[in-house]
PDB file of C-alpha atoms in Angstrom:
ATOM      1  CA  UNK A   1      90.516 116.728  81.897  1.00 68.00           C
ATOM      2  CA  UNK A   2      90.853 113.904  84.365  1.00 76.00           C
ATOM      3  CA  UNK A   3      92.381 110.541  83.570  1.00 87.00           C
ATOM      4  CA  UNK A   4      93.085 107.336  85.463  1.00 92.00           C
ATOM      5  CA  UNK A   5      95.932 104.887  84.953  1.00 95.00           C
ATOM      6  CA  UNK A   6      95.897 101.414  86.401  1.00 96.00           C
ATOM      7  CA  UNK A   7      99.441 100.282  85.923  1.00 91.00           C
ATOM      8  CA  UNK A   8      98.814  96.537  85.980  1.00 94.00           C
ATOM      9  CA  UNK A   9      96.290  94.848  83.725  1.00 93.00           C
ATOM     10  CA  UNK A  10      96.693  91.560  85.604  1.00 95.00           C
ATOM     11  CA  UNK A  11      97.997  90.717  89.072  1.00 97.00           C
ATOM     12  CA  UNK A  12      98.498  87.078  90.122  1.00 96.00           C
ATOM     13  CA  UNK A  13      98.776  86.519  93.880  1.00 97.00           C
ATOM     14  CA  UNK A  14      98.871  83.451  96.070  1.00 97.00           C
ATOM     15  CA  UNK A  15      96.017  82.931  98.508  1.00 96.00           C
ATOM     16  CA  UNK A  16      96.574  84.572 101.929  1.00 96.00           C
ATOM     17  CA  UNK A  17      99.311  86.816 100.522  1.00 97.00           C
ATOM     18  CA  UNK A  18      99.004  90.611 100.578  1.00 97.00           C
ATOM     19  CA  UNK A  19      98.158  92.543  97.428  1.00 98.00           C
ATOM     20  CA  UNK A  20      98.386  96.106  96.161  1.00 97.00           C
ATOM     21  CA  UNK A  21      96.593  97.286  93.044  1.00 98.00           C
ATOM     22  CA  UNK A  22      98.001 100.536  91.761  1.00 98.00           C
ATOM     23  CA  UNK A  23      96.048 103.539  90.557  1.00 97.00           C
ATOM     24  CA  UNK A  24      97.308 106.947  89.488  1.00 96.00           C
ATOM     25  CA  UNK A  25      95.222 109.840  88.312  1.00 94.00           C
ATOM     26  CA  UNK A  26      95.707 113.212  86.712  1.00 90.00           C
ATOM     27  CA  UNK A  27      93.528 116.190  87.392  1.00 80.00           C
ATOM     28  CA  UNK A  28      93.931 119.918  87.728  1.00 71.00           C
ATOM     29  CA  UNK A  29      91.358 120.246  90.500  1.00 76.00           C
ATOM     30  CA  UNK A  30      90.262 118.446  93.619  1.00 76.00           C
ATOM     31  CA  UNK A  31      89.073 114.946  92.961  1.00 82.00           C
ATOM     32  CA  UNK A  32      86.940 112.256  94.434  1.00 86.00           C
ATOM     33  CA  UNK A  33      88.280 108.719  94.105  1.00 90.00           C
ATOM     34  CA  UNK A  34      86.598 105.334  93.993  1.00 91.00           C
ATOM     35  CA  UNK A  35      87.430 101.651  93.708  1.00 95.00           C
ATOM     36  CA  UNK A  36      84.899  99.259  92.218  1.00 94.00           C
ATOM     37  CA  UNK A  37      84.974  95.465  91.952  1.00 95.00           C
ATOM     38  CA  UNK A  38      83.361  93.448  89.188  1.00 92.00           C
ATOM     39  CA  UNK A  39      82.845  89.722  89.707  1.00 90.00           C
ATOM     40  CA  UNK A  40      82.307  87.580  86.590  1.00 84.00           C
ATOM     41  CA  UNK A  41      79.056  88.352  84.770  1.00 79.00           C
ATOM     42  CA  UNK A  42      78.038  90.956  87.313  1.00 82.00           C
ATOM     43  CA  UNK A  43      77.857  94.733  87.471  1.00 84.00           C
ATOM     44  CA  UNK A  44      80.300  96.916  89.358  1.00 89.00           C
ATOM     45  CA  UNK A  45      80.117  97.097  93.134  1.00 91.00           C
ATOM     46  CA  UNK A  46      81.551  99.973  95.156  1.00 90.00           C
ATOM     47  CA  UNK A  47      84.469  98.843  97.346  1.00 94.00           C
ATOM     48  CA  UNK A  48      85.387 102.182  98.876  1.00 93.00           C
ATOM     49  CA  UNK A  49      85.589 105.872  98.165  1.00 90.00           C
ATOM     50  CA  UNK A  50      87.588 108.936  99.153  1.00 91.00           C
ATOM     51  CA  UNK A  51      85.631 112.179  99.322  1.00 85.00           C
ATOM     52  CA  UNK A  52      87.509 114.143 101.992  1.00 84.00           C
ATOM     53  CA  UNK A  53      89.086 113.792 105.430  1.00 87.00           C
ATOM     54  CA  UNK A  54      91.341 110.890 106.376  1.00 90.00           C
ATOM     55  CA  UNK A  55      93.525 109.763 103.511  1.00 92.00           C
ATOM     56  CA  UNK A  56      93.272 106.115 104.587  1.00 96.00           C
ATOM     57  CA  UNK A  57      89.933 104.742 103.528  1.00 95.00           C
ATOM     58  CA  UNK A  58      88.555 101.373 104.598  1.00 96.00           C
ATOM     59  CA  UNK A  59      86.076  99.524 102.457  1.00 94.00           C
ATOM     60  CA  UNK A  60      84.224  96.254 102.268  1.00 93.00           C
ATOM     61  CA  UNK A  61      85.754  92.778 102.207  1.00 93.00           C
ATOM     62  CA  UNK A  62      88.876  93.911 104.102  1.00 96.00           C
ATOM     63  CA  UNK A  63      90.133  96.276 101.406  1.00 97.00           C
ATOM     64  CA  UNK A  64      91.609  99.688 102.075  1.00 97.00           C
ATOM     65  CA  UNK A  65      93.131 102.454  99.978  1.00 98.00           C
ATOM     66  CA  UNK A  66      95.300 105.464 100.658  1.00 96.00           C
ATOM     67  CA  UNK A  67      94.941 108.795  98.923  1.00 95.00           C
ATOM     68  CA  UNK A  68      98.320 110.392  98.237  1.00 94.00           C
ATOM     69  CA  UNK A  69      97.852 113.834  96.778  1.00 91.00           C
ATOM     70  CA  UNK A  70     101.537 114.531  96.149  1.00 91.00           C
ATOM     71  CA  UNK A  71     101.909 111.306  94.174  1.00 93.00           C
ATOM     72  CA  UNK A  72      98.407 111.529  92.695  1.00 93.00           C
ATOM     73  CA  UNK A  73      97.799 107.931  93.671  1.00 95.00           C
ATOM     74  CA  UNK A  74      95.021 105.902  95.247  1.00 97.00           C
ATOM     75  CA  UNK A  75      96.400 102.381  95.591  1.00 98.00           C
ATOM     76  CA  UNK A  76      94.176  99.557  96.809  1.00 98.00           C
ATOM     77  CA  UNK A  77      95.480  97.054  99.355  1.00 98.00           C
ATOM     78  CA  UNK A  78      94.440  93.940 101.193  1.00 98.00           C
ATOM     79  CA  UNK A  79      96.682  92.215 103.769  1.00 97.00           C
ATOM     80  CA  UNK A  80      95.501  88.674 102.985  1.00 97.00           C
ATOM     81  CA  UNK A  81      93.543  87.691  99.899  1.00 97.00           C
ATOM     82  CA  UNK A  82      91.088  84.843  99.371  1.00 96.00           C
ATOM     83  CA  UNK A  83      90.053  82.881  96.316  1.00 95.00           C
ATOM     84  CA  UNK A  84      86.762  84.789  96.367  1.00 94.00           C
ATOM     85  CA  UNK A  85      88.642  88.057  95.709  1.00 96.00           C
ATOM     86  CA  UNK A  86      89.290  86.952  92.129  1.00 95.00           C
ATOM     87  CA  UNK A  87      87.659  89.708  90.081  1.00 94.00           C
ATOM     88  CA  UNK A  88      88.259  92.819  87.993  1.00 94.00           C
ATOM     89  CA  UNK A  89      89.025  95.965  89.965  1.00 96.00           C
ATOM     90  CA  UNK A  90      88.422  99.446  88.609  1.00 95.00           C
ATOM     91  CA  UNK A  91      89.758 102.712  89.926  1.00 95.00           C
ATOM     92  CA  UNK A  92      87.691 105.800  89.103  1.00 91.00           C
ATOM     93  CA  UNK A  93      87.971 109.547  89.556  1.00 88.00           C
ATOM     94  CA  UNK A  94      85.463 112.366  89.531  1.00 81.00           C
ATOM     95  CA  UNK A  95      86.084 116.081  89.557  1.00 74.00           C
ATOM     96  CA  UNK A  96      83.702 118.369  91.357  1.00 64.00           C
ATOM     97  CA  UNK A  97      80.636 116.830  92.894  1.00 56.00           C
ATOM     98  CA  UNK A  98      80.954 113.423  94.541  1.00 53.00           C
ATOM     99  CA  UNK A  99      79.167 110.711  92.613  1.00 50.00           C
ATOM    100  CA  UNK A 100      79.960 112.279  89.288  1.00 50.00           C
ATOM    101  CA  UNK A 101      78.317 115.252  87.759  1.00 50.00           C
ATOM    102  CA  UNK A 102      78.065 116.243  84.155  1.00 45.00           C
ATOM    103  CA  UNK A 103      81.115 114.239  83.130  1.00 47.00           C
ATOM    104  CA  UNK A 104      80.458 111.160  85.206  1.00 68.00           C
ATOM    105  CA  UNK A 105      83.203 109.012  86.604  1.00 79.00           C
ATOM    106  CA  UNK A 106      86.350 108.379  84.589  1.00 84.00           C
ATOM    107  CA  UNK A 107      87.450 104.779  84.969  1.00 88.00           C
ATOM    108  CA  UNK A 108      90.786 103.099  84.608  1.00 92.00           C
ATOM    109  CA  UNK A 109      91.012 100.097  82.287  1.00 90.00           C
ATOM    110  CA  UNK A 110      90.832  97.709  85.208  1.00 94.00           C
ATOM    111  CA  UNK A 111      93.139  95.227  86.926  1.00 96.00           C
ATOM    112  CA  UNK A 112      92.335  91.544  86.875  1.00 95.00           C
ATOM    113  CA  UNK A 113      93.227  90.074  90.270  1.00 96.00           C
ATOM    114  CA  UNK A 114      93.932  86.369  90.020  1.00 95.00           C
ATOM    115  CA  UNK A 115      94.210  84.446  93.274  1.00 95.00           C
ATOM    116  CA  UNK A 116      96.211  81.251  93.052  1.00 92.00           C
ATOM    117  CA  UNK A 117      95.752  78.443  95.627  1.00 88.00           C
TER     118      UNK A 117
ATOM    119  CA  UNK B   1      63.568  98.918  94.087  1.00 55.00           C
ATOM    120  CA  UNK B   2      66.455  97.637  96.123  1.00 76.00           C
ATOM    121  CA  UNK B   3      68.974  97.880  93.302  1.00 91.00           C
ATOM    122  CA  UNK B   4      69.429  99.082  89.750  1.00 94.00           C
ATOM    123  CA  UNK B   5      67.602  96.803  87.345  1.00 96.00           C
ATOM    124  CA  UNK B   6      68.551  96.430  83.705  1.00 96.00           C
ATOM    125  CA  UNK B   7      66.723  94.555  80.998  1.00 97.00           C
ATOM    126  CA  UNK B   8      67.213  92.481  79.029  1.00 97.00           C
ATOM    127  CA  UNK B   9      70.259  90.866  80.601  1.00 95.00           C
ATOM    128  CA  UNK B  10      71.266  89.486  77.213  1.00 96.00           C
ATOM    129  CA  UNK B  11      70.297  90.601  73.720  1.00 97.00           C
ATOM    130  CA  UNK B  12      71.343  89.108  70.397  1.00 98.00           C
ATOM    131  CA  UNK B  13      70.306  91.138  67.394  1.00 97.00           C
ATOM    132  CA  UNK B  14      70.961  91.175  63.691  1.00 97.00           C
ATOM    133  CA  UNK B  15      73.068  93.887  62.176  1.00 97.00           C
ATOM    134  CA  UNK B  16      70.892  96.789  61.069  1.00 97.00           C
ATOM    135  CA  UNK B  17      68.116  96.214  63.600  1.00 98.00           C
ATOM    136  CA  UNK B  18      67.199  98.676  66.355  1.00 98.00           C
ATOM    137  CA  UNK B  19      67.472  97.747  70.039  1.00 98.00           C
ATOM    138  CA  UNK B  20      66.196  99.276  73.271  1.00 98.00           C
ATOM    139  CA  UNK B  21      67.949  98.783  76.570  1.00 98.00           C
ATOM    140  CA  UNK B  22      66.130  99.612  79.772  1.00 98.00           C
ATOM    141  CA  UNK B  23      67.393 100.828  83.130  1.00 97.00           C
ATOM    142  CA  UNK B  24      65.282 101.084  86.275  1.00 96.00           C
ATOM    143  CA  UNK B  25      67.281 103.026  88.885  1.00 95.00           C
ATOM    144  CA  UNK B  26      67.028 102.959  92.649  1.00 93.00           C
ATOM    145  CA  UNK B  27      63.966 104.855  93.787  1.00 90.00           C
ATOM    146  CA  UNK B  28      64.844 108.437  94.705  1.00 86.00           C
ATOM    147  CA  UNK B  29      68.182 108.484  92.893  1.00 88.00           C
ATOM    148  CA  UNK B  30      68.164 111.636  90.825  1.00 86.00           C
ATOM    149  CA  UNK B  31      71.285 110.972  88.756  1.00 87.00           C
ATOM    150  CA  UNK B  32      71.486 108.195  86.171  1.00 91.00           C
ATOM    151  CA  UNK B  33      74.450 107.188  84.016  1.00 91.00           C
ATOM    152  CA  UNK B  34      75.013 104.923  81.040  1.00 93.00           C
ATOM    153  CA  UNK B  35      78.390 103.305  80.377  1.00 92.00           C
ATOM    154  CA  UNK B  36      79.613 100.880  77.774  1.00 94.00           C
ATOM    155  CA  UNK B  37      82.105  98.150  78.598  1.00 91.00           C
ATOM    156  CA  UNK B  38      83.901  96.588  75.661  1.00 87.00           C
ATOM    157  CA  UNK B  39      86.653  93.986  75.693  1.00 78.00           C
ATOM    158  CA  UNK B  40      89.982  95.749  75.929  1.00 63.00           C
ATOM    159  CA  UNK B  41      88.360  99.180  76.069  1.00 68.00           C
ATOM    160  CA  UNK B  42      87.523  99.534  79.736  1.00 77.00           C
ATOM    161  CA  UNK B  43      84.465 101.548  80.732  1.00 85.00           C
ATOM    162  CA  UNK B  44      83.272 104.275  78.397  1.00 87.00           C
ATOM    163  CA  UNK B  45      80.959 107.037  79.641  1.00 86.00           C
ATOM    164  CA  UNK B  46      77.981 107.541  77.352  1.00 91.00           C
ATOM    165  CA  UNK B  47      75.459 109.898  78.918  1.00 91.00           C
ATOM    166  CA  UNK B  48      74.268 111.310  82.221  1.00 87.00           C
ATOM    167  CA  UNK B  49      70.803 112.346  83.384  1.00 89.00           C
ATOM    168  CA  UNK B  50      69.986 114.675  86.238  1.00 86.00           C
ATOM    169  CA  UNK B  51      66.263 114.159  86.628  1.00 86.00           C
ATOM    170  CA  UNK B  52      64.908 113.924  83.082  1.00 88.00           C
ATOM    171  CA  UNK B  53      67.514 116.234  81.649  1.00 88.00           C
ATOM    172  CA  UNK B  54      70.700 115.121  79.910  1.00 86.00           C
ATOM    173  CA  UNK B  55      73.112 118.083  80.146  1.00 77.00           C
ATOM    174  CA  UNK B  56      75.855 116.324  78.216  1.00 74.00           C
ATOM    175  CA  UNK B  57      75.281 113.918  75.344  1.00 80.00           C
ATOM    176  CA  UNK B  58      78.731 114.223  73.833  1.00 77.00           C
ATOM    177  CA  UNK B  59      79.749 110.762  75.068  1.00 87.00           C
ATOM    178  CA  UNK B  60      77.304 109.019  72.765  1.00 93.00           C
ATOM    179  CA  UNK B  61      79.429 107.305  70.092  1.00 92.00           C
ATOM    180  CA  UNK B  62      77.281 108.247  67.102  1.00 93.00           C
ATOM    181  CA  UNK B  63      73.913 109.678  66.126  1.00 94.00           C
ATOM    182  CA  UNK B  64      72.561 106.127  66.060  1.00 97.00           C
ATOM    183  CA  UNK B  65      72.583 106.245  69.852  1.00 97.00           C
ATOM    184  CA  UNK B  66      69.934 108.079  71.834  1.00 96.00           C
ATOM    185  CA  UNK B  67      68.680 107.980  75.392  1.00 96.00           C
ATOM    186  CA  UNK B  68      65.764 109.322  77.324  1.00 95.00           C
ATOM    187  CA  UNK B  69      64.536 109.308  80.867  1.00 94.00           C
ATOM    188  CA  UNK B  70      60.949 109.833  81.903  1.00 89.00           C
ATOM    189  CA  UNK B  71      59.417 110.703  85.247  1.00 87.00           C
ATOM    190  CA  UNK B  72      62.872 111.020  86.765  1.00 83.00           C
ATOM    191  CA  UNK B  73      62.988 107.240  86.846  1.00 91.00           C
ATOM    192  CA  UNK B  74      63.287 104.684  84.041  1.00 95.00           C
ATOM    193  CA  UNK B  75      65.753 105.333  81.250  1.00 96.00           C
ATOM    194  CA  UNK B  76      65.945 103.791  77.795  1.00 97.00           C
ATOM    195  CA  UNK B  77      69.057 103.631  75.634  1.00 97.00           C
ATOM    196  CA  UNK B  78      68.217 103.098  71.982  1.00 98.00           C
ATOM    197  CA  UNK B  79      70.659 102.012  69.308  1.00 98.00           C
ATOM    198  CA  UNK B  80      69.410 102.306  65.766  1.00 98.00           C
ATOM    199  CA  UNK B  81      70.755 100.305  62.821  1.00 98.00           C
ATOM    200  CA  UNK B  82      73.057  98.287  65.061  1.00 98.00           C
ATOM    201  CA  UNK B  83      76.579  97.510  63.897  1.00 97.00           C
ATOM    202  CA  UNK B  84      78.939  94.773  65.045  1.00 96.00           C
ATOM    203  CA  UNK B  85      81.109  97.311  66.853  1.00 94.00           C
ATOM    204  CA  UNK B  86      78.120  98.074  69.088  1.00 96.00           C
ATOM    205  CA  UNK B  87      78.558  94.666  70.727  1.00 96.00           C
ATOM    206  CA  UNK B  88      79.407  95.295  74.372  1.00 96.00           C
ATOM    207  CA  UNK B  89      77.995  95.249  77.871  1.00 95.00           C
ATOM    208  CA  UNK B  90      75.912  98.341  78.550  1.00 96.00           C
ATOM    209  CA  UNK B  91      75.921  99.326  82.196  1.00 94.00           C
ATOM    210  CA  UNK B  92      73.565 101.672  83.947  1.00 94.00           C
ATOM    211  CA  UNK B  93      74.203 103.307  87.309  1.00 92.00           C
ATOM    212  CA  UNK B  94      72.258 105.616  89.544  1.00 90.00           C
ATOM    213  CA  UNK B  95      73.425 107.790  92.396  1.00 84.00           C
ATOM    214  CA  UNK B  96      72.321 110.015  95.207  1.00 76.00           C
ATOM    215  CA  UNK B  97      75.236 112.306  95.901  1.00 64.00           C
ATOM    216  CA  UNK B  98      77.649 111.900  97.577  1.00 55.00           C
ATOM    217  CA  UNK B  99      77.297 108.173  98.059  1.00 61.00           C
ATOM    218  CA  UNK B 100      78.796 107.000  94.784  1.00 70.00           C
ATOM    219  CA  UNK B 101      77.224 104.962  92.047  1.00 83.00           C
ATOM    220  CA  UNK B 102      75.155 101.807  92.245  1.00 88.00           C
ATOM    221  CA  UNK B 103      75.480  99.784  89.075  1.00 91.00           C
ATOM    222  CA  UNK B 104      73.059  97.375  87.474  1.00 93.00           C
ATOM    223  CA  UNK B 105      74.227  93.986  86.209  1.00 92.00           C
ATOM    224  CA  UNK B 106      74.292  95.244  82.638  1.00 93.00           C
ATOM    225  CA  UNK B 107      72.884  94.225  79.285  1.00 96.00           C
ATOM    226  CA  UNK B 108      75.171  92.120  77.124  1.00 95.00           C
ATOM    227  CA  UNK B 109      74.476  93.113  73.513  1.00 97.00           C
ATOM    228  CA  UNK B 110      75.694  90.918  70.690  1.00 97.00           C
ATOM    229  CA  UNK B 111      75.231  92.083  67.115  1.00 97.00           C
ATOM    230  CA  UNK B 112      75.527  89.278  64.573  1.00 96.00           C
TER     231      UNK B 112
END
């Protein structure tokens, strides 16, 4: 069965500094990987996804992530953060069909990104 | 519609009462998912529909929970005899493979 570990529950960063949010997964088969962002009192919004092809994936709002199969990681990065990036970030994995399938997406517990002025 | 719509956005109910949560997915999205988000628990998968069929209901926490989907569109999650531990945000998502999920804003359920 698949599982996702987000190593940091909370990450404080100063505005305009770079950030990396870590995500590791375990799976015995090929996976599809996603990052979602949740702003306060809102649903989850897709930031980016890896389905196949280039291991460096670019998403919205200047975020990118790199799929590393040997390290089973899919870390999220942004070179310069803004106050508006303050939110909860969830890494998710799916085995088999992209978008889920019978088991749906498995989510990590989330990382709260706190941007300090 | 343009996005996934969930109603109500907030629901306060007394312990022991039944509640119905509604999800209206994006038109044409064949797959629909229900998740529960509790404080400190992350996101918990509940059930998945492909069309009107739910191949796997094992994620439902107890037999007080049930869900249905009609016409390949609207889905209803019903919780009978609500308990305080049912308090959470219930999120619905729909998808058209392989483009990932689109989530609704959720229903915040509070059982008092």
